CSV table of C-alpha atoms in Angstrom, one decimal:
chain,number,residue,atom,x,y,z
C,1,HIS,CA,11.4,-5.3,4.5
C,2,GLN,CA,8.1,-7.0,4.7
C,3,THR,CA,7.6,-9.7,7.2
C,4,LYS,CA,6.8,-13.1,5.7
C,5,LYS,CA,4.9,-15.9,7.2
C,6,TRP,CA,6.5,-19.4,7.3
C,7,ASP,CA,5.6,-21.2,4.3
C,8,PRO,CA,7.5,-24.6,4.2
C,9,THR,CA,6.5,-25.3,0.5
C,10,ARG,CA,8.3,-22.0,-0.9
C,11,GLN,CA,10.5,-22.9,-3.9
C,12,ASP,CA,13.2,-20.6,-2.8
C,13,ARG,CA,13.5,-22.1,0.9
C,14,ILE,CA,17.0,-23.3,1.6
C,15,HIS,CA,18.3,-25.5,4.3
C,16,MET,CA,19.5,-24.4,7.4
C,17,GLY,CA,23.3,-23.6,7.0
C,18,LYS,CA,23.1,-22.6,3.5
C,19,THR,CA,22.2,-19.1,4.4
C,20,ARG,CA,25.2,-18.9,6.6
C,21,ASP,CA,27.3,-20.4,4.2
C,22,VAL,CA,26.5,-17.6,1.3
C,23,VAL,CA,27.1,-14.8,3.9
C,24,GLU,CA,30.3,-16.3,5.3
C,25,ARG,CA,31.6,-16.3,1.7
C,26,PHE,CA,30.5,-12.6,1.4
C,27,TYR,CA,32.6,-11.8,4.4
C,28,ASP,CA,35.5,-13.9,3.3
C,29,ARG,CA,35.5,-12.7,-0.3
C,30,PHE,CA,35.7,-9.0,0.9
C,31,GLY,CA,38.4,-9.7,3.3
C,32,ALA,CA,40.3,-11.4,0.9
C,33,ASP,CA,40.4,-8.4,-1.5
C,34,ASP,CA,38.3,-10.2,-3.9
C,35,LEU,CA,35.2,-7.7,-4.2
C,36,ASP,CA,33.9,-9.5,-7.4
C,37,GLY,CA,33.7,-12.7,-5.7
C,38,ALA,CA,32.1,-10.8,-2.8
C,39,PHE,CA,29.4,-9.4,-4.7
C,40,ALA,CA,28.7,-12.5,-6.8
C,41,CYS,CA,26.9,-13.4,-3.5
C,42,PHE,CA,24.3,-11.1,-4.3
C,43,ALA,CA,21.4,-11.5,-6.6
C,44,PRO,CA,21.3,-9.2,-9.4
C,45,GLU,CA,18.2,-7.6,-8.2
C,46,CYS,CA,19.3,-6.9,-4.8
C,47,ILE,CA,19.3,-3.7,-2.9
C,48,ALA,CA,21.3,-2.8,0.1
C,49,VAL,CA,19.8,-0.5,2.4
C,50,GLY,CA,22.1,1.4,4.7
C,51,LEU,CA,21.9,4.9,6.4
C,52,SER,CA,22.8,6.5,2.9
C,53,GLY,CA,19.7,5.0,1.4
C,54,PRO,CA,18.8,2.0,-1.1
C,55,LEU,CA,22.0,1.1,-3.3
C,56,ASP,CA,21.9,-1.1,-6.3
C,57,ASN,CA,24.3,-3.9,-7.0
C,58,SER,CA,26.6,-1.4,-8.8
C,59,ALA,CA,26.6,1.4,-6.5
C,60,HIS,CA,27.0,-1.1,-3.5
C,61,HIS,CA,30.0,-2.5,-5.0
C,62,ALA,CA,31.5,1.1,-6.1
C,63,ALA,CA,31.0,2.0,-2.3
C,64,ALA,CA,32.9,-1.2,-1.2
C,65,PHE,CA,35.8,-0.8,-3.6
C,66,ALA,CA,36.2,3.1,-2.4
C,67,LEU,CA,36.4,1.9,1.2
C,68,LYS,CA,38.9,-0.7,0.2
C,69,LYS,CA,41.1,1.9,-1.6
C,70,ALA,CA,41.0,4.1,1.8
C,71,MET,CA,41.7,1.0,3.9
C,72,PRO,CA,43.2,-1.6,1.8
C,73,ASP,CA,43.5,-4.3,4.7
C,74,CYS,CA,39.8,-3.6,5.9
C,75,HIS,CA,38.0,-6.8,6.8
C,76,MET,CA,35.1,-7.8,8.9
C,77,GLU,CA,35.4,-10.1,12.2
C,78,LEU,CA,32.1,-11.7,12.9
C,79,VAL,CA,31.1,-11.8,16.3
C,80,ARG,CA,27.5,-12.9,16.6
C,81,ILE,CA,25.5,-14.5,13.8
C,82,LEU,CA,21.6,-15.4,14.2
C,83,GLU,CA,20.2,-17.5,11.4
C,84,MET,CA,16.5,-18.1,11.1
C,85,ASP,CA,15.6,-20.0,7.9
C,86,ASP,CA,16.7,-17.9,5.1
C,87,GLU,CA,17.5,-14.8,7.3
C,88,ILE,CA,20.5,-14.0,9.0
C,89,TYR,CA,21.6,-11.0,11.4
C,90,VAL,CA,25.4,-10.8,11.9
C,91,THR,CA,27.2,-8.3,14.3
C,92,GLY,CA,31.0,-7.8,14.2
C,93,ARG,CA,33.9,-5.5,14.1
C,94,PHE,CA,35.0,-3.6,10.9
C,95,LYS,CA,38.7,-3.1,11.1
C,96,GLY,CA,41.3,-1.5,8.7
C,97,THR,CA,44.0,1.2,8.8
C,98,HIS,CA,43.1,4.4,7.1
C,99,THR,CA,45.9,4.8,4.4
C,100,GLY,CA,44.0,6.4,1.9
C,101,ASP,CA,41.5,9.4,1.2
C,102,LEU,CA,38.1,8.3,2.3
C,103,TYR,CA,35.1,10.0,0.6
C,104,THR,CA,32.0,10.4,3.0
C,105,PRO,CA,28.7,12.4,2.8
C,106,LEU,CA,30.5,15.1,4.7
C,107,GLY,CA,33.6,15.4,2.4
C,108,PRO,CA,36.8,13.7,2.0
C,109,VAL,CA,38.7,12.5,5.1
C,110,ALA,CA,42.6,12.7,4.3
C,111,ALA,CA,44.6,9.3,4.9
C,112,SER,CA,45.3,9.4,8.7
C,113,GLY,CA,47.1,6.1,9.3
C,114,LYS,CA,44.9,5.4,12.2
C,115,GLU,CA,43.6,2.0,13.1
C,116,LEU,CA,39.6,1.5,12.6
C,117,ASP,CA,37.4,-0.9,14.9
C,118,LEU,CA,33.8,-0.4,14.4
C,119,LEU,CA,30.7,-2.1,15.5
C,120,PHE,CA,28.4,-3.3,12.4
C,121,VAL,CA,25.1,-4.9,12.1
C,122,ASP,CA,24.1,-6.6,9.0
C,123,TYR,CA,21.0,-8.4,7.9
C,124,PHE,CA,20.6,-10.6,4.9
C,125,ARG,CA,17.8,-12.8,3.3
C,126,VAL,CA,19.1,-15.3,1.1
C,127,ALA,CA,17.1,-17.4,-1.8
C,128,ASN,CA,18.3,-19.5,-4.4
C,129,GLU,CA,21.9,-19.2,-2.6
C,130,LYS,CA,22.2,-15.5,-3.4
C,131,ILE,CA,21.6,-12.5,-1.4
C,132,VAL,CA,18.4,-11.1,-2.1
C,133,GLU,CA,18.0,-8.6,0.6
C,134,CYS,CA,20.6,-6.6,2.6
C,135,GLU,CA,20.5,-4.1,5.4
C,136,VAL,CA,23.6,-2.5,6.9
C,137,VAL,CA,24.1,-0.2,9.9
C,138,ARG,CA,27.3,1.3,10.6
C,139,ASP,CA,28.5,3.9,13.2
C,140,ARG,CA,29.6,6.6,10.8
C,141,LEU,CA,30.0,9.2,13.6
C,142,GLY,CA,32.4,6.7,15.4
C,143,MET,CA,34.2,6.0,12.4
C,144,LEU,CA,34.7,9.6,11.7
C,145,MET,CA,35.9,10.2,15.3
C,146,GLN,CA,38.2,7.3,15.1
C,147,LEU,CA,40.0,8.6,12.0
C,148,GLY,CA,40.4,12.3,13.4
C,149,ALA,CA,37.9,13.8,11.0
C,150,VAL,CA,35.4,14.9,14.1
C,151,PRO,CA,37.1,16.1,17.3
C,152,GLN,CA,36.4,13.9,20.6
C,153,ASN,CA,35.6,15.3,23.6
């Protein structure tokens, strides 16, 4: 992510509040099992950056679909939102019930029936009412521990 200097004449600048509207629509659609609606919030050129590296929209969508398959009731509860012009940071809780196999970089985790409650942090930049930059941070070790895939001491 490159830091951008304030430029009030930028053509893609949006009014405060619209950035939040776009991002909240993404979370709302994801929680409502409308992945197509959720990913309609992203610009075609958006690359999501996470712990596994960059994902284009189709790979990001596939990862979300796999997560929904493993935890059909999963959703994100927003705790804090910090909006600055066209950028927004969100912290929250990712929650769901692990009723299907979850495929991870360490291999599959068989359905456990356990409840997941995981802290997350997301960053978005919005231009022309579409998400053009996205960074996601999830506590994968915490997730694996909560699901019983990694022993807890």
